[in-house]
Coordinates of C-alpha atoms and ligand atoms in Angstrom, one line a residue:
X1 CA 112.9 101.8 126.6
X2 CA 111.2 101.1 123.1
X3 CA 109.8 103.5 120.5
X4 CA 108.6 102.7 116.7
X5 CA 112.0 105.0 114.9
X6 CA 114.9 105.6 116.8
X7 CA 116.8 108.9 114.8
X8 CA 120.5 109.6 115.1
X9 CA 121.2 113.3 114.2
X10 CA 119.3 116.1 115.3
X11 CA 120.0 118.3 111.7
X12 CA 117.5 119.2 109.2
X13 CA 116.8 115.5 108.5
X14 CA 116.5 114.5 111.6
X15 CA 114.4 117.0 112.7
X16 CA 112.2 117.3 109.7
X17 CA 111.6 113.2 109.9
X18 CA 110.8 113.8 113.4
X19 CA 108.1 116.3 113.1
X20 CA 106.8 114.2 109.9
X21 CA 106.1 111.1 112.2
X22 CA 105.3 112.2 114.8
X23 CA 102.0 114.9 113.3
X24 CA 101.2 110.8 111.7
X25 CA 100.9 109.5 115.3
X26 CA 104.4 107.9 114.9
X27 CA 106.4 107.6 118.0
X28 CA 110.0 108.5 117.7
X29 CA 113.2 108.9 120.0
X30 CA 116.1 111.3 118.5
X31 CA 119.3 111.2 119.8
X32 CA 122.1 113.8 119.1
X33 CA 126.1 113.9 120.2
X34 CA 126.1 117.5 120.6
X35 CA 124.5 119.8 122.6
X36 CA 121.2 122.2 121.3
X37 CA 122.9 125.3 121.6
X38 CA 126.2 123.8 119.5
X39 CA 123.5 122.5 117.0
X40 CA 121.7 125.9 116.1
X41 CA 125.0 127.7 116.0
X42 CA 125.9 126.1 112.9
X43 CA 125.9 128.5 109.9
X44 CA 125.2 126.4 107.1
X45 CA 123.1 126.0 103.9
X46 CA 120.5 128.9 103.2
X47 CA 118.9 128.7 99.8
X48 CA 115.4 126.7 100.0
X49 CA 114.0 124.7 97.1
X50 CA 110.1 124.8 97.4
X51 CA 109.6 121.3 98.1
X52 CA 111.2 121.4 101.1
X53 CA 109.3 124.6 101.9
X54 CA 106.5 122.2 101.3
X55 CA 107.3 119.3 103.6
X56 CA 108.2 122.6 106.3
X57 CA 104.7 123.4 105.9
X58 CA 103.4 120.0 106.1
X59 CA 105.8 119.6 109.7
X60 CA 103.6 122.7 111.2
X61 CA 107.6 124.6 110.9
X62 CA 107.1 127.0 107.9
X63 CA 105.3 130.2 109.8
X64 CA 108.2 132.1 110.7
X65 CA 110.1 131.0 107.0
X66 CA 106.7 132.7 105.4
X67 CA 107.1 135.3 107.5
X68 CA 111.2 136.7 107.6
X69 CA 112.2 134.5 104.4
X70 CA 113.2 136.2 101.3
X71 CA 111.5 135.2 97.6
X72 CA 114.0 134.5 95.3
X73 CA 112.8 134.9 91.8
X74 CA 116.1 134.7 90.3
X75 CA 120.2 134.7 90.8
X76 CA 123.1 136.1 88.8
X77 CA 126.2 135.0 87.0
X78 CA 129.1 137.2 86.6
X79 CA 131.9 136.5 83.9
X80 CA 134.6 139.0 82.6
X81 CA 133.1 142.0 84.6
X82 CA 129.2 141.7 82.9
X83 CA 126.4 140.0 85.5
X84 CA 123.2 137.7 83.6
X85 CA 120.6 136.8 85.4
X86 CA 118.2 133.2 85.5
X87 CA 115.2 134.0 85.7
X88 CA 114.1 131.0 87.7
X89 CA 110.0 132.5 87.7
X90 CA 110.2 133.0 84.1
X91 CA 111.5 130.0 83.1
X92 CA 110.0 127.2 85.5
X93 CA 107.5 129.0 87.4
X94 CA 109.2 128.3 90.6
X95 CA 111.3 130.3 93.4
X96 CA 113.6 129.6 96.1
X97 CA 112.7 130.9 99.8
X98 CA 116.7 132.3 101.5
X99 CA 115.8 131.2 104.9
X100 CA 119.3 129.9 107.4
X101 CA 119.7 126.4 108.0
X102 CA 119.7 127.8 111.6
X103 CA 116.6 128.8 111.9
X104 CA 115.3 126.2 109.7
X105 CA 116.9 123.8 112.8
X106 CA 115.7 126.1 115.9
X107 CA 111.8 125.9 114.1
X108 CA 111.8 122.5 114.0
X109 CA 113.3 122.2 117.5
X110 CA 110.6 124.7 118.7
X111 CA 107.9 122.6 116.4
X112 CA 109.0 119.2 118.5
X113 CA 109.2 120.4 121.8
X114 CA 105.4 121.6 121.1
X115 CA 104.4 118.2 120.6
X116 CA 106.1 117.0 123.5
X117 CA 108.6 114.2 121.2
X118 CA 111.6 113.5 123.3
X119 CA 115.5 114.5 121.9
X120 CA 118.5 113.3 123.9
X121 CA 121.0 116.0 123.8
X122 CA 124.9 114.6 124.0
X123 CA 123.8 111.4 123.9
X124 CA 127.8 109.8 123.6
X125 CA 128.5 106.7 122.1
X126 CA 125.5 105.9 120.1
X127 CA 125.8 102.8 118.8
X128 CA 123.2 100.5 116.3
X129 CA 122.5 96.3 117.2
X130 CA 120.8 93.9 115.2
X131 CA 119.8 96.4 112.8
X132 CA 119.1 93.3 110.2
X133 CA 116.7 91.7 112.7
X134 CA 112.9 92.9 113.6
X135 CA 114.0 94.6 117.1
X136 CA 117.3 96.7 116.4
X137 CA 118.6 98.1 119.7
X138 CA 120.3 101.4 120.2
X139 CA 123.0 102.0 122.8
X140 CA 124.3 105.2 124.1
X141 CA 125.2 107.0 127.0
X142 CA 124.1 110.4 128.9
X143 CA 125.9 111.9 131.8
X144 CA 127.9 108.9 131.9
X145 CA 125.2 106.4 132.2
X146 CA 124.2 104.0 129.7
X147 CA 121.1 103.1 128.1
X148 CA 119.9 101.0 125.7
X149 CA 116.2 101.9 123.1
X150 CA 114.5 98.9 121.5
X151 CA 112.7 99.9 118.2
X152 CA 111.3 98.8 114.8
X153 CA 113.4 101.3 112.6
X154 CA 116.5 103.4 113.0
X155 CA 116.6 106.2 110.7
X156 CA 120.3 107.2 110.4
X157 CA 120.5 111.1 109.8
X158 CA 124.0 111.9 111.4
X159 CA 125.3 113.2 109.0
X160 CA 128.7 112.7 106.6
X161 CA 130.1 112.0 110.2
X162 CA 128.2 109.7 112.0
X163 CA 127.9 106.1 113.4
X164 CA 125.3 105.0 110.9
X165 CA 126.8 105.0 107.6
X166 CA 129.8 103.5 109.1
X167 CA 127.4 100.8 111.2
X168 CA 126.8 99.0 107.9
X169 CA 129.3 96.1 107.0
X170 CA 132.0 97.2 104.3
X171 CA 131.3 94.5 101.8
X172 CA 127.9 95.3 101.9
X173 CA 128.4 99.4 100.8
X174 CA 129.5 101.0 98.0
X175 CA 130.8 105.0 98.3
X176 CA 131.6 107.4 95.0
X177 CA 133.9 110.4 95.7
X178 CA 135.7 112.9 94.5
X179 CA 137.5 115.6 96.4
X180 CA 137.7 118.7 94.8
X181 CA 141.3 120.8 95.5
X182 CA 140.2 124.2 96.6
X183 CA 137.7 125.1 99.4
X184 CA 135.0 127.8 100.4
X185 CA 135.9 130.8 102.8
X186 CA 133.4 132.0 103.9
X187 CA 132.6 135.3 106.2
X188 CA 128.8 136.1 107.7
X189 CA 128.3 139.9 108.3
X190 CA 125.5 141.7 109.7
X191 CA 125.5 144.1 106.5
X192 CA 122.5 144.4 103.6
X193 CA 123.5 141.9 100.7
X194 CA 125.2 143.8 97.6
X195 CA 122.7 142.6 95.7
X196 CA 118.8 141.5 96.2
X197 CA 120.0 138.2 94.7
X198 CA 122.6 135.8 95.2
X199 CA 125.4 136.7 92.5
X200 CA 127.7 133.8 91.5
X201 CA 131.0 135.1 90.1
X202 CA 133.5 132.9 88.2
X203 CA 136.9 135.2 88.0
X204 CA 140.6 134.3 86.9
X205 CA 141.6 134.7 90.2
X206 CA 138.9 132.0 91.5
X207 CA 134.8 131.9 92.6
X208 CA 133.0 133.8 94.5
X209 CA 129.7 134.0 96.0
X210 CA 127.5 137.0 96.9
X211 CA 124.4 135.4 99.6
X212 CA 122.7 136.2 102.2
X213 CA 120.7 135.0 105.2
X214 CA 118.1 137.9 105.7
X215 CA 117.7 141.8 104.4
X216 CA 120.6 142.2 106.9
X217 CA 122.9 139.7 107.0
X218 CA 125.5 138.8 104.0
X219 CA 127.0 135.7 103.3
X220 CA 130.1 135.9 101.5
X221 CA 132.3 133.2 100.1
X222 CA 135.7 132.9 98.5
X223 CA 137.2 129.9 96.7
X224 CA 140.6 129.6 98.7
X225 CA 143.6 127.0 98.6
X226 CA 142.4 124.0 100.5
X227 CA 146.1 124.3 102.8
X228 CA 145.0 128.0 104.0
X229 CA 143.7 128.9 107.8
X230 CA 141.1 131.9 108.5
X231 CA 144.0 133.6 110.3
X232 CA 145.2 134.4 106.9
X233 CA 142.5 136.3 106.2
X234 CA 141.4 139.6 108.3
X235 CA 138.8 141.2 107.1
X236 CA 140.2 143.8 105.0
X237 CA 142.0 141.5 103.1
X238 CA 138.7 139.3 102.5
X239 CA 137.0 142.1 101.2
X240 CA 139.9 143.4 98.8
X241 CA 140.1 140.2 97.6
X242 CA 136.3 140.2 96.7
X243 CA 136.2 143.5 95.4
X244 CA 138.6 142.4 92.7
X245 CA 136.7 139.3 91.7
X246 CA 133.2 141.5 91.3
X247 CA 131.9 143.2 88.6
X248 CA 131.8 147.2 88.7
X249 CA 128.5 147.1 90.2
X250 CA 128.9 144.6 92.9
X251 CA 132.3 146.3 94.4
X252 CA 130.6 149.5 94.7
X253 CA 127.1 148.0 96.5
X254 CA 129.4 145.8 98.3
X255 CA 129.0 146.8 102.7
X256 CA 132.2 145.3 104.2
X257 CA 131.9 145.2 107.8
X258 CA 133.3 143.4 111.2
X259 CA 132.7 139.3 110.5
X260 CA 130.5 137.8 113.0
X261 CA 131.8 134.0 111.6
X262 CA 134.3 132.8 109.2
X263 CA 135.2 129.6 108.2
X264 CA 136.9 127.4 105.4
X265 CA 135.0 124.3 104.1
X266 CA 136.6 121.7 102.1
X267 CA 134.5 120.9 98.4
X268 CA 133.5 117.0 98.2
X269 CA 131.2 115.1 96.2
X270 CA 130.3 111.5 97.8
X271 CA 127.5 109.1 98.0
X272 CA 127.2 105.6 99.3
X273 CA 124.8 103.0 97.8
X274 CA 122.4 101.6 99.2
X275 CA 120.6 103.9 101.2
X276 CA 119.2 100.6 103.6
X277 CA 120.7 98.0 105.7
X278 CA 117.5 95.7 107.3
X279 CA 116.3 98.0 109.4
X280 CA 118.6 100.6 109.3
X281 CA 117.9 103.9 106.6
X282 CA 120.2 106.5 105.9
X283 CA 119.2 110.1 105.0
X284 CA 120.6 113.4 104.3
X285 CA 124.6 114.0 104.4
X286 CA 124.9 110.7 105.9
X287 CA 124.8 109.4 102.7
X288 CA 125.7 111.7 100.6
X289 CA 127.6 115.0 100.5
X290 CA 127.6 117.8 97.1
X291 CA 129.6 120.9 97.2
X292 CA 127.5 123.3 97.9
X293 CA 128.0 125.2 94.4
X294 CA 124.3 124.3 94.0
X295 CA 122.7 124.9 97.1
X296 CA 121.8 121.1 97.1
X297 CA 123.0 119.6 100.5
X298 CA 119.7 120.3 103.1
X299 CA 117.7 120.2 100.0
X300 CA 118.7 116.6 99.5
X301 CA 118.5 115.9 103.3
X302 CA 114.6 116.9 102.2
X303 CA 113.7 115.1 99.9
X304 CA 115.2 111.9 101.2
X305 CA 113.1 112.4 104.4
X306 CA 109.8 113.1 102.0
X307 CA 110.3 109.8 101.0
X308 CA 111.6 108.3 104.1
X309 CA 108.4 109.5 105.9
X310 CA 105.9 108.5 103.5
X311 CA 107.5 105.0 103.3
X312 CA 107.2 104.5 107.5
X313 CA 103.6 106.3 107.3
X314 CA 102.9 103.6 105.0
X315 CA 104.3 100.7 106.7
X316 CA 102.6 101.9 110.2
X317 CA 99.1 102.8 108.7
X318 CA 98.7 100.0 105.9
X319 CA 101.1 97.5 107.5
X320 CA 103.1 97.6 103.7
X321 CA 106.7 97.1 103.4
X322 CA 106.4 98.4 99.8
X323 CA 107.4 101.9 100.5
X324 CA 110.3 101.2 102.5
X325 CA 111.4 98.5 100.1
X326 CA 111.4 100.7 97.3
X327 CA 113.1 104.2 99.8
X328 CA 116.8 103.8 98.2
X329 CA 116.6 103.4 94.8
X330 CA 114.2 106.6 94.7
X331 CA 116.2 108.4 97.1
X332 CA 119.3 107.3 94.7
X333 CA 117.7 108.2 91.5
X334 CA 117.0 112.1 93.2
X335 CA 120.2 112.2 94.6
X336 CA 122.7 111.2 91.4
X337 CA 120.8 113.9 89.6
X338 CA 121.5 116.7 92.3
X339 CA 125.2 115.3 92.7
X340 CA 125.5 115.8 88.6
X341 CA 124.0 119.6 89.0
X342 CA 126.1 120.4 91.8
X343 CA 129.5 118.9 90.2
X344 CA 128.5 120.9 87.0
X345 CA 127.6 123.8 89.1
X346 CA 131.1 123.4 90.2
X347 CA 133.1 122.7 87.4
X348 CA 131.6 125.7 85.9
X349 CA 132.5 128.0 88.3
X350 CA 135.4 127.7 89.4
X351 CA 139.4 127.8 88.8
X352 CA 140.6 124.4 89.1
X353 CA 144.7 124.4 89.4
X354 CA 145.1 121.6 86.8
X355 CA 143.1 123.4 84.1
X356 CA 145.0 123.9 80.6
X357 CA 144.4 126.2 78.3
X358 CA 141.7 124.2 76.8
X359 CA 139.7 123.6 80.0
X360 CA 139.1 127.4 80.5
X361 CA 137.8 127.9 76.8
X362 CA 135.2 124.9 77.7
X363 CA 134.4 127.2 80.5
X364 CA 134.1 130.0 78.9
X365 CA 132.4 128.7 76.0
X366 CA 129.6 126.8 78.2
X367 CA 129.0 129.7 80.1
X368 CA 128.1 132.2 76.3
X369 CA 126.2 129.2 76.0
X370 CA 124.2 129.4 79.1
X371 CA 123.9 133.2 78.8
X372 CA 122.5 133.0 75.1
X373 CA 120.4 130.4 75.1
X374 CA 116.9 129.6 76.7
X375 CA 117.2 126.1 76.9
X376 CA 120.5 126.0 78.5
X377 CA 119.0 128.7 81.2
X378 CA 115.9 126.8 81.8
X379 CA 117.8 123.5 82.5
X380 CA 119.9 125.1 85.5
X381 CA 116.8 126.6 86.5
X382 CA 114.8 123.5 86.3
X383 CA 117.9 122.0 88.6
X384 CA 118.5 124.7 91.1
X385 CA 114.2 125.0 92.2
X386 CA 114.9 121.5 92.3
X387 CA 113.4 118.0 90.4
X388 CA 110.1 117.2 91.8
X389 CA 109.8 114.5 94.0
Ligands
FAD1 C1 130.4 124.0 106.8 C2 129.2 123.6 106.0 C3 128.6 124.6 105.2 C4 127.5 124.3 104.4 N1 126.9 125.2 103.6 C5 125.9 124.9 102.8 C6 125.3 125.8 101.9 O1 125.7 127.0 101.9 N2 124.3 125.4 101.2 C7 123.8 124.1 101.2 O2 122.8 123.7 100.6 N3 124.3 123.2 102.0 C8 125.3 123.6 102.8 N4 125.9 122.6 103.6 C9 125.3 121.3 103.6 C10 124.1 121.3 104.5 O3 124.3 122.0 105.7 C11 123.8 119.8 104.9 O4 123.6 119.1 103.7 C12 122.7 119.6 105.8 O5 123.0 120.1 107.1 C13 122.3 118.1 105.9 O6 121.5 117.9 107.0 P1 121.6 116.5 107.8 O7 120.5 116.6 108.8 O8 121.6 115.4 106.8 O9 123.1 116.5 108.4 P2 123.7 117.4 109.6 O10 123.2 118.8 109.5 O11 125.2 117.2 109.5 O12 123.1 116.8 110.9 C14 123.6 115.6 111.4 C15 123.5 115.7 112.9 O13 123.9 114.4 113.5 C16 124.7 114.6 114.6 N5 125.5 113.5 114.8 C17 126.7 113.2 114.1 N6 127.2 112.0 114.6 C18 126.4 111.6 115.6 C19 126.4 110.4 116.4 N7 127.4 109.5 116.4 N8 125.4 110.3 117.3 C20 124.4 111.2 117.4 N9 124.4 112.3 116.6 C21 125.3 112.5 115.7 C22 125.4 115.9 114.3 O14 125.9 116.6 115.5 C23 124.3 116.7 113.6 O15 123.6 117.5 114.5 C24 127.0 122.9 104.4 C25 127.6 122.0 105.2 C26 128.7 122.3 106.0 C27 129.3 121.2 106.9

């Protein structure tokens, strides 16, 4: 078999590249180790920058986010019991769209299958040849038989994860990391959200988050030890423990209720340099991962594949290599600047165990900063409707 771009992943990226090429008449084969139903029950990222609502609406995927998403003009920051809002309209003249990763996944899945593009569900043992010469090949197996794809590109979007990060020699990558040492509990519960935006809350006894997928359905977080299991946490006890780390307000609008998922997810910063090996491009988690502090991660995944897909357009309608040439170092650039927002994001937030005395009046004192002053306000703004592209 032989198509232009071979994709590996069937997430956001994956998808989104996908429906990108494939509306410009480019021919494209995605393969994905798990199954679809496995893929759209992941709970994930939820908060939507409006570029990527853009590049939604340019895949023929953003009716139904128009539709059921929720405008987002602002969000809140709680510190020693008082809430302040960013006024993200005010400031930028921008809004995020809260719209679930999930059914971000299952409109591109529906947007594909409409054009007829193939997807090889539990494709096993993907595996990426000759990926510095004009005609990679891509190996895998389904139901046990094996198959091989010959194409011009491979466009590796399999996340933190996958074979195609890990396809590229050692000496020829170069990964940045740091792991942070708590993690996120987090519970998802079909109750309205305490508040009509997201409230961040940094408390002594550690972060919290206040979201929400729909008018209905809460997202709740927890910063947590990164050695504890969600047995350890029945309901009741998450929801005492969040009642005591909201404000006044939020405890009493707060609608505890059964959990329909919980789940612990470590906090890690990473990226690996370059984005390109010949033929081979990486995109989304696969090369890099934020915590998710910022609601950066399927932002990123994005904006990488805005430029990803403009630089294959490119090659395929002007037969120019410039695009694609030039897709890593202004992926990187966007990339660095998210990973700096998110790790402040972070650092701002939350307890770290290690902190002395002085760390926490930093903390304090950039966060009366933040809350007095306009420029301060209107550069996390700026950050969290995200750069342009
Ligand atoms: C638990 C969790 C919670 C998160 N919460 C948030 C959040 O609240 N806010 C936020 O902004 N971001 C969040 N993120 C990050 C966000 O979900 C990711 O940044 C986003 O999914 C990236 O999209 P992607 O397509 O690059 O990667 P993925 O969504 O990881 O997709 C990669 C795909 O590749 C497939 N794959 C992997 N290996 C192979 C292989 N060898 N062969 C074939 N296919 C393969 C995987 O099955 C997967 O379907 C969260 C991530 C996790 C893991």
């Amino acid at each position: 078999m032989r198509v232009q771009v071979v994709i590996v992943g069937s997430g956001p990226a994956g998808l989104l590249l996908g429906q990108l090429l494939a509306r410009a008449g480019i021919e494209t084969l995605i393969l994905e180790r798990q199954s679809r139903d496995y893929v759209l029950g992941r709970i994930r990222a939820g908060v939507i920058e409006p570029g990527a609502v853009g590049l939604l609406e340019a895949a023929g995927a953003a009716d139904r986010l128009h539709r059921e998403g929720l405008v987002h003009e602002g969000t809140e920051i709680a510190f020693q019991g008082q809430r302040h809002r960013i006024d993200f309209k005010a400031l930028t003249g921008k809004v995020v769209t809260v719209y679930g990763q999930t059914e971000i996944t299952h409109d591109l899945m529906d947007a594909r299958d409409a054009i007829g593009a193939k997807t090889v569900y539990e494709a096993a043992d993907v595996s990426l040849h000759d990926l510095t010469g004009d005609a990679p090949i891509v190996r895998y197996r389904k139901d046990g038989v094996a198959h091989e794809v010959s194409c011009d590109y491979v466009a590796g979007c399999d996340g933190f994860h996958g074979v195609s990060r890990r396809s590229i020699p050692k000496d020829l990558i170069r990964t940045y990391e740091r792991v942070y040492p708590f993690g996120w509990l987090g519970v998802l519960v079909d109750q309205p959200p305490l508040s009509h935006e997201l409230v961040y809350v940094n408390h002594e006894r550690g972060f919290a988050l206040c979201s929400m997928r729909s008018a209905t359905r809460s997202r709740y977080y927890l910063q947590c030890r990164l050695e504890e299991h969600v047995e350890e946490w029945p309901d009741d006890r998450f929801y005492q423990e969040l009642t005591r780390r909201l404000d006044a307000e939020g405890a009493r609008n707060l609608h505890p209720g059964p959990s329909i998922e919980k789940s612990i997810a470590p906090l890690r910063s990473f990226v690996a340099e370059p984005m390109r090996h010949g033929n081979l491009f990486l995109a989304g988690d696969s090369a890099h991962i934020v915590p998710p502090t910022g609601a950066k991660g399927l932002n990123l995944a994005a904006s990488d594949v805005a430029y990803l897909s403009a630089a294959l357009i490119e090659r395929y309608r002007e037969n120019s290599a410039e695009g694609l040439d030039g897709y890593a170092a202004k992926a990187l650039a966007r990339v660095w600047k998210a990973e700096r927002f998110s790790w402040q994001m972070t650092t701002m937030l939350h307890q770290f165990p290690e902190s002395s005395g002085f760390d926490r009046k930093m903390q304090a004192a950039e966060l009366d900063y933040l809350f007095s002053s306009k420029a301060a306000q209107t550069a996390l703004a700026e950050n969290y409707v995200g750069l342009p592209y």
